[in-house]
Coordinates of C-alpha atoms in Angstrom, one line a residue:
Chain R
M16 CA -3.6 -31.9 -0.1
R17 CA -5.9 -29.2 0.9
A18 CA -6.5 -26.3 -1.5
D19 CA -5.1 -22.6 -0.7
E20 CA -8.7 -21.6 -0.2
E21 CA -9.4 -24.2 2.2
L22 CA -6.4 -23.5 4.3
M23 CA -7.4 -19.7 4.5
A24 CA -11.0 -20.6 5.6
A25 CA -9.5 -22.8 8.2
Y26 CA -7.1 -20.3 9.3
L27 CA -10.0 -17.9 9.7
A28 CA -11.7 -20.4 11.7
G29 CA -8.9 -20.4 14.1
D30 CA -6.7 -23.3 12.6
I31 CA -3.1 -21.9 13.2
A32 CA -1.6 -25.1 11.3
A33 CA -3.4 -24.0 8.3
F34 CA -1.4 -20.6 8.2
D35 CA 1.7 -22.5 8.8
E36 CA 1.0 -24.9 5.7
L37 CA 0.0 -21.7 3.7
F38 CA 3.5 -20.2 4.8
R39 CA 5.5 -23.3 3.8
R40 CA 3.7 -23.6 0.6
Y41 CA 4.6 -20.1 -0.6
A42 CA 7.6 -19.0 1.5
G43 CA 10.1 -20.8 -0.9
L44 CA 8.5 -19.6 -4.0
L45 CA 8.1 -16.0 -2.9
L46 CA 11.8 -16.0 -1.8
R47 CA 12.8 -17.3 -5.2
T48 CA 10.9 -14.5 -7.0
L49 CA 11.9 -11.7 -4.7
R50 CA 15.6 -12.5 -4.8
R51 CA 15.5 -11.7 -8.3
S52 CA 15.3 -8.0 -7.4
L53 CA 16.2 -8.0 -3.8
G54 CA 19.0 -9.3 -1.7
R55 CA 18.6 -12.2 0.6
D56 CA 17.8 -10.2 3.8
D57 CA 15.5 -7.8 2.0
A58 CA 13.7 -10.9 0.4
C59 CA 13.1 -12.5 3.9
D60 CA 12.0 -9.3 5.2
V61 CA 9.4 -9.1 2.5
V62 CA 8.2 -12.5 3.0
Q63 CA 7.7 -11.9 6.8
Q64 CA 5.8 -8.7 5.9
T65 CA 3.8 -10.4 3.3
F66 CA 2.4 -13.2 5.8
L67 CA 2.2 -10.4 8.5
Q68 CA -0.1 -8.4 6.1
L69 CA -1.9 -11.5 5.1
H70 CA -2.6 -12.0 8.9
R71 CA -3.7 -8.4 9.5
S72 CA -5.9 -8.5 6.2
R73 CA -7.5 -12.0 7.0
H74 CA -10.9 -10.4 7.7
D75 CA -10.9 -9.0 4.2
Y76 CA -10.8 -12.4 2.7
R77 CA -14.0 -13.4 1.1
P78 CA -14.6 -17.2 1.2
G79 CA -13.7 -18.9 -2.1
A80 CA -11.4 -16.2 -3.5
A81 CA -8.3 -17.2 -4.7
V82 CA -5.4 -17.0 -2.3
R83 CA -2.3 -17.0 -4.5
P84 CA -2.9 -13.6 -6.2
W85 CA -3.8 -12.2 -2.8
I86 CA -0.3 -13.2 -1.3
F87 CA 1.7 -12.3 -4.5
T88 CA -0.1 -8.9 -4.9
I89 CA 0.9 -8.1 -1.3
A90 CA 4.5 -9.3 -1.9
L91 CA 4.9 -7.5 -5.0
N92 CA 3.6 -4.4 -3.6
L93 CA 6.2 -4.6 -0.6
Q94 CA 8.8 -5.6 -3.3
R95 CA 8.0 -2.1 -5.3
R96 CA 8.6 -0.3 -1.9
H97 CA 11.7 -1.8 -0.9
L98 CA 13.2 -1.1 -4.2
R99 CA 12.0 2.6 -4.2
D100 CA 13.2 3.0 -0.8
A101 CA 16.6 1.7 -1.5
R102 CA 16.8 3.5 -4.7
R103 CA 17.5 0.3 -6.6
R104 CA 17.2 -0.4 -10.1
P105 CA 14.1 -2.5 -11.0
L106 CA 16.2 -5.6 -11.1
P107 CA 19.5 -4.9 -9.6
L108 CA 21.9 -7.4 -10.9
D109 CA 25.0 -6.3 -9.5
D110 CA 27.7 -9.0 -8.8
E111 CA 27.2 -8.4 -4.9
A112 CA 23.6 -9.4 -5.2
A113 CA 24.3 -12.3 -7.5
A114 CA 26.9 -13.5 -5.1
A115 CA 24.8 -13.3 -2.1
P116 CA 24.4 -16.6 -0.3
A117 CA 21.1 -18.1 -1.4
V118 CA 18.2 -19.1 1.0
A119 CA 17.6 -21.8 -1.5
A120 CA 20.8 -23.2 -3.0
R121 CA 18.9 -24.2 -6.0
D122 CA 17.7 -20.6 -6.6
I123 CA 17.2 -20.6 -10.5
T124 CA 18.2 -17.1 -11.0
D125 CA 21.7 -17.6 -9.7
D126 CA 22.2 -20.2 -12.4
L127 CA 21.3 -17.6 -14.9
P128 CA 24.1 -16.1 -16.8
R129 CA 24.8 -12.4 -16.2
Y130 CA 23.6 -11.2 -19.9
V131 CA 20.2 -12.8 -19.5
R132 CA 19.6 -11.1 -16.1
G133 CA 20.8 -8.0 -17.3
A134 CA 18.7 -8.0 -20.4
V135 CA 15.6 -9.1 -18.6
A136 CA 16.1 -6.0 -16.3
R137 CA 15.9 -3.7 -19.2
L138 CA 12.2 -4.6 -19.9
P139 CA 9.2 -2.9 -18.5
R140 CA 8.5 -4.0 -15.0
E141 CA 5.1 -5.7 -16.0
Q142 CA 7.1 -7.7 -18.7
Q143 CA 9.9 -8.6 -16.2
R144 CA 7.3 -10.1 -13.9
V145 CA 5.5 -12.4 -16.4
I146 CA 8.8 -13.5 -18.0
A147 CA 10.3 -14.2 -14.5
L148 CA 7.3 -16.3 -13.6
H149 CA 7.0 -18.1 -17.0
W150 CA 10.6 -18.6 -17.7
F151 CA 12.4 -18.9 -14.6
D152 CA 9.8 -20.5 -12.4
G153 CA 8.4 -22.6 -15.2
L154 CA 4.6 -21.6 -14.3
P155 CA 2.2 -22.1 -17.0
F156 CA 0.6 -18.6 -18.3
Q157 CA -2.8 -19.7 -16.5
R158 CA -0.6 -19.6 -13.2
V159 CA 1.0 -16.5 -14.1
A160 CA -2.1 -14.7 -14.7
E161 CA -3.6 -15.7 -11.3
T162 CA -0.3 -14.6 -9.6
V163 CA 0.0 -11.1 -11.0
G164 CA -3.7 -10.7 -11.2
A165 CA -4.1 -10.2 -14.8
S166 CA -6.1 -11.7 -17.7
L167 CA -4.6 -14.7 -19.5
G168 CA -4.6 -12.7 -22.8
A169 CA -2.7 -9.8 -21.0
V170 CA -0.1 -12.1 -19.7
K171 CA 0.4 -13.8 -23.0
V172 CA 0.9 -10.3 -24.7
R173 CA 3.2 -9.2 -22.0
A174 CA 5.4 -12.4 -22.4
H175 CA 5.3 -12.2 -26.1
R176 CA 6.4 -8.8 -26.3
G177 CA 9.0 -9.4 -23.6
Y178 CA 10.4 -12.4 -25.3
L179 CA 10.5 -10.4 -28.6
A180 CA 12.4 -7.5 -26.9
L181 CA 14.8 -9.9 -25.3
R182 CA 15.6 -11.8 -28.8
K183 CA 16.4 -8.1 -30.1
I184 CA 18.5 -7.4 -27.3
F185 CA 20.7 -10.7 -27.8
E186 CA 20.8 -10.1 -31.4
K187 CA 22.1 -6.7 -30.9
E188 CA 24.4 -7.3 -28.3
P189 CA 26.2 -10.6 -28.9
H190 CA 27.6 -12.3 -25.8
D191 CA 30.1 -14.8 -24.8
G192 CA 27.6 -17.1 -22.7
R193 CA 28.4 -15.7 -19.4
Chain B
M10 CA 22.0 -36.8 -5.0
A11 CA 23.3 -36.0 -1.7
A12 CA 23.8 -32.2 -2.6
D13 CA 20.2 -32.0 -3.6
D14 CA 19.1 -33.5 -0.2
A15 CA 21.5 -31.0 1.5
D16 CA 19.9 -28.1 -0.5
D17 CA 16.4 -29.1 0.6
G18 CA 17.2 -29.4 4.1
E19 CA 18.9 -25.9 4.1
Q20 CA 15.7 -24.4 2.5
D21 CA 13.5 -26.1 5.0
R22 CA 15.5 -24.9 7.9
D23 CA 15.3 -21.3 6.4
T24 CA 11.7 -21.6 5.8
E25 CA 11.2 -22.8 9.6
R26 CA 13.3 -19.9 10.8
L27 CA 11.1 -17.3 8.7
L28 CA 7.9 -18.9 10.0
A29 CA 9.1 -18.7 13.5
A30 CA 9.8 -15.1 13.2
V31 CA 6.4 -14.3 11.5
R32 CA 4.6 -16.2 14.4
A33 CA 6.5 -14.0 16.6
R34 CA 5.3 -10.8 15.1
I35 CA 1.8 -12.3 14.8
A36 CA 1.7 -13.1 18.4
A37 CA 2.7 -9.6 19.0
E38 CA -0.2 -8.5 17.4
R39 CA -2.4 -7.8 20.4
G40 CA -4.6 -5.2 21.9
P41 CA -7.2 -2.7 20.9
A42 CA -5.2 -1.1 17.9
A43 CA -4.2 -4.5 16.6
W44 CA -8.1 -5.7 16.8
L45 CA -9.2 -2.3 15.1
R46 CA -6.5 -2.7 12.2
S47 CA -7.7 -6.2 11.5
R48 CA -11.3 -5.4 10.8
P49 CA -12.4 -5.7 7.3
T50 CA -11.5 -2.8 5.3
P51 CA -15.2 -1.5 4.8
Q52 CA -15.7 -1.5 8.6
R53 CA -12.3 0.6 9.0
V54 CA -13.6 3.1 6.5
G55 CA -16.9 3.1 8.0
L56 CA -15.4 3.6 11.7
I57 CA -13.6 6.9 10.3
V58 CA -16.6 8.3 8.6
H59 CA -18.7 7.7 11.9
A60 CA -16.0 9.2 14.0
L61 CA -15.8 12.4 11.6
T62 CA -19.5 12.7 11.5
V63 CA -19.6 12.8 15.3
A64 CA -16.7 15.4 15.3
V65 CA -18.8 17.6 12.9
L66 CA -22.0 17.1 14.7
L67 CA -20.1 18.1 17.9
T68 CA -18.8 21.3 16.1
I69 CA -22.3 22.1 15.1
W70 CA -23.5 21.7 18.8
F71 CA -20.9 23.4 20.5
G72 CA -19.6 26.1 18.1
A73 CA -21.8 26.5 14.9
R74 CA -21.5 29.4 12.9
P75 CA -24.0 32.0 13.7
D76 CA -25.1 32.4 10.1
L77 CA -25.9 28.8 9.4
A78 CA -29.4 29.3 8.7
A79 CA -28.6 32.2 6.5
Y80 CA -26.0 30.8 4.5
P81 CA -26.9 29.8 1.0
M82 CA -27.8 26.1 0.7
H83 CA -26.4 25.5 -2.5
R84 CA -23.0 27.1 -1.6
M85 CA -22.7 24.7 1.4
A86 CA -23.9 21.7 -0.6
L87 CA -21.1 22.5 -3.2
A88 CA -18.5 22.7 -0.5
L89 CA -19.5 19.9 1.6
G90 CA -20.1 17.7 -1.4
S91 CA -16.7 18.2 -3.0
Y92 CA -15.0 18.0 0.4
A93 CA -16.7 14.8 1.4
V94 CA -16.2 13.2 -2.0
C95 CA -12.5 14.0 -1.9
L96 CA -12.1 12.9 1.7
L97 CA -13.6 9.6 1.0
L98 CA -11.5 8.9 -2.0
A99 CA -8.2 10.0 0.2
I100 CA -9.5 7.6 3.2
D101 CA -10.1 4.8 0.8
Q102 CA -6.6 5.3 -0.8
L103 CA -4.9 5.5 2.8
L104 CA -6.7 2.4 4.1
R105 CA -6.3 0.3 0.9
P106 CA -5.0 -3.0 1.9
L107 CA -1.7 -4.3 0.2
H108 CA -3.6 -7.3 -1.2
V109 CA -5.3 -4.7 -3.7
R110 CA -3.4 -3.7 -6.6
R111 CA -2.0 -0.2 -6.7
D112 CA -4.2 2.5 -7.6
R113 CA -2.7 4.8 -10.3
A114 CA -5.1 7.6 -9.5
A115 CA -3.5 8.1 -6.0
G116 CA -1.5 11.1 -7.2
L117 CA -4.6 12.7 -8.5
V118 CA -6.3 12.2 -5.3
L119 CA -3.5 13.8 -3.5
G120 CA -3.7 16.8 -5.9
A121 CA -7.3 17.2 -5.6
T122 CA -7.2 17.1 -1.9
I123 CA -4.4 19.5 -1.6
A124 CA -6.0 21.9 -4.1
L125 CA -9.6 21.9 -3.1
P126 CA -9.5 24.2 0.0
W127 CA -7.6 26.7 -1.8
A128 CA -9.8 26.5 -4.9
L129 CA -13.0 27.0 -2.7
A130 CA -11.4 29.8 -0.8
L131 CA -10.9 31.9 -4.2
L132 CA -14.7 31.6 -4.8
P133 CA -16.5 34.9 -4.2
A134 CA -18.3 35.2 -0.7
A135 CA -21.7 34.0 -0.6
V136 CA -24.6 36.2 -0.3
R137 CA -26.4 35.6 3.0
T138 CA -29.9 36.3 3.8
R139 CA -28.9 38.5 6.6
A140 CA -25.7 40.0 7.6
V141 CA -23.6 38.2 10.3
S142 CA -20.5 39.7 12.2
G143 CA -17.2 37.6 12.0
A144 CA -16.2 38.8 15.4
G145 CA -14.8 36.4 17.9
H146 CA -13.8 33.9 15.2
D147 CA -10.0 34.1 15.7
D148 CA -9.4 30.3 16.6
C149 CA -9.8 28.8 13.1
V150 CA -6.3 27.5 13.0
L151 CA -6.6 25.8 16.2
V152 CA -10.0 24.3 15.5
G153 CA -8.7 23.1 12.2
L154 CA -5.6 21.7 13.8
V155 CA -7.6 19.8 16.4
A156 CA -9.9 18.5 13.6
G157 CA -7.3 17.7 11.3
G158 CA -5.2 16.0 14.1
L159 CA -8.1 13.6 15.1
L160 CA -8.3 12.4 11.5
M161 CA -4.5 11.8 11.4
L162 CA -4.7 9.8 14.6
L163 CA -7.6 7.8 13.5
L164 CA -5.7 6.8 10.3
R165 CA -2.6 6.1 12.1
V166 CA -4.6 3.5 14.5
L167 CA -6.5 1.9 11.5
D168 CA -3.8 1.7 8.9
R169 CA -2.4 -1.8 8.8
D170 CA 0.6 -0.8 6.7
T171 CA 2.7 2.0 8.2
G172 CA 5.8 1.1 6.3
G173 CA 6.0 3.7 3.7
R174 CA 3.9 4.1 0.8
R175 CA 5.3 6.9 -1.2
L176 CA 2.3 9.1 -1.1
R177 CA 0.8 8.0 2.3
L178 CA 2.0 10.8 4.5
P179 CA 1.5 13.7 2.2
L180 CA -2.1 12.3 1.4
M181 CA -2.6 11.8 5.2
G182 CA -1.6 15.5 5.8
A183 CA -3.6 16.7 3.1
A184 CA -6.7 14.9 3.9
A185 CA -6.4 16.0 7.6
G186 CA -6.2 19.5 6.2
L187 CA -9.4 18.8 4.1
F188 CA -11.3 17.8 7.1
A189 CA -10.0 20.6 9.0
N190 CA -11.7 22.9 6.2
L191 CA -14.8 21.0 6.3
V192 CA -15.2 21.5 10.0
L193 CA -14.5 25.1 9.8
M194 CA -17.2 25.2 7.3
F195 CA -19.6 24.7 10.1
H196 CA -17.6 26.8 12.6
C197 CA -16.6 30.0 10.9
P198 CA -18.8 32.5 9.2
I199 CA -16.1 34.5 7.6
D200 CA -15.7 33.6 4.0
R201 CA -13.6 36.3 2.6
T202 CA -11.0 34.9 0.5
P203 CA -8.1 36.4 2.5
H204 CA -9.4 34.8 5.8
L205 CA -10.0 31.6 4.1
L206 CA -6.5 31.3 2.7
A207 CA -4.7 32.6 5.8
A208 CA -6.8 30.7 8.5
H209 CA -8.6 27.8 7.0
A210 CA -6.5 26.5 4.0
T211 CA -3.2 27.2 6.2
S212 CA -4.6 24.5 8.7
G213 CA -4.4 22.0 5.9
L214 CA -1.0 23.3 4.9
V215 CA 0.4 23.0 8.2
L216 CA -0.9 19.5 8.5
T217 CA 0.6 18.6 5.1
L218 CA 4.0 20.0 6.0
L219 CA 4.0 18.2 9.3
A220 CA 3.3 14.9 7.5
L221 CA 6.0 15.9 5.0
A222 CA 8.5 16.7 7.7
A223 CA 7.8 13.2 9.3
M224 CA 8.4 11.5 5.9
S225 CA 11.8 13.5 5.6
A226 CA 12.7 12.4 9.0
R227 CA 11.9 8.9 8.1
A228 CA 14.1 9.1 5.0
L229 CA 17.0 10.6 6.8
R230 CA 16.7 7.9 9.7
G231 CA 16.0 5.2 7.1
G232 CA 13.8 3.9 9.5
P233 CA 9.9 3.6 10.1
E234 CA 7.7 6.5 9.8
S235 CA 7.0 8.5 13.1
L236 CA 3.5 9.2 12.1

């Protein structure tokens, strides 16, 4: 399997199939990540916008630079805008959003109990992202760091603080498991 | 097992549908504007800087202030230096690609860009080496609006992302106003505070208000920005 960076270099050289492969590699992951905070339609729109911006910015790409943080930074910037424009909470977890049909039926967040999603939504946004990628997507800290564009140490600190805060929330507000 | 296969199939179909939509949008990215937008960011910034430099040179060539040679250099350097630095920071913010993480100083740049012309207008008038009449310079607002409008147009063409960063339109208006004031520095010999406030800084205010009006219209429509 070709590395992301090879695919990006190939796309810059005019290989359209390389762009398609990058899209297929990241679209599902982006949709799962975005659907935690956006509805299905908005998440799909942000994924489209992300790859359109990737195309428009292709000549800014420096050969060899990591592609994954590039894609995720675009997506997360667009996500922030969507949330702001829609005047939504950082992680709206209302019943309607949770009940929306999933692009991927195996979308992990749909399986999470409401009290977990509600608790994560109360964390600072930086901690939400790290915990979402580490806990929900099961990414190792190194990949999380690459994805959010932060150092490994910073990501571990955010995760540690986030998990501590979650533990406090769960201890303070007992739930019935739903 | 069968359910998992069905899920995989559904996800694959969704991905392919999205990919087809993205391909269509990329296929529509044609023409000179799309080509300019796709230039590397340093080139886009360079293009604007070159175009603005040409605009300033044309102003000097066709309508330079009559006291240009008599105006104190340190005062000119102070004004031009602060305008140029602030303008570059604003352009850098406005053309910042989305793969670059958000700059938390954007609000600061906006504040400086708006405040600078007003702050410089409040300085005492410069002492020239010879007296110069300000008669015939009643076109400052028009010249300022044309200069600012040019910058807004360039930014609109070169911006890859017109979808609505919160500070984008106010910053665009303020930067246009700043450039209007910079051009007027070379055009108008009157540097009394009332004139600078009423005719020079006002150009910037008008452009900023226009940008804010466009932003409000967008918010009301819930659609893309009109600028």
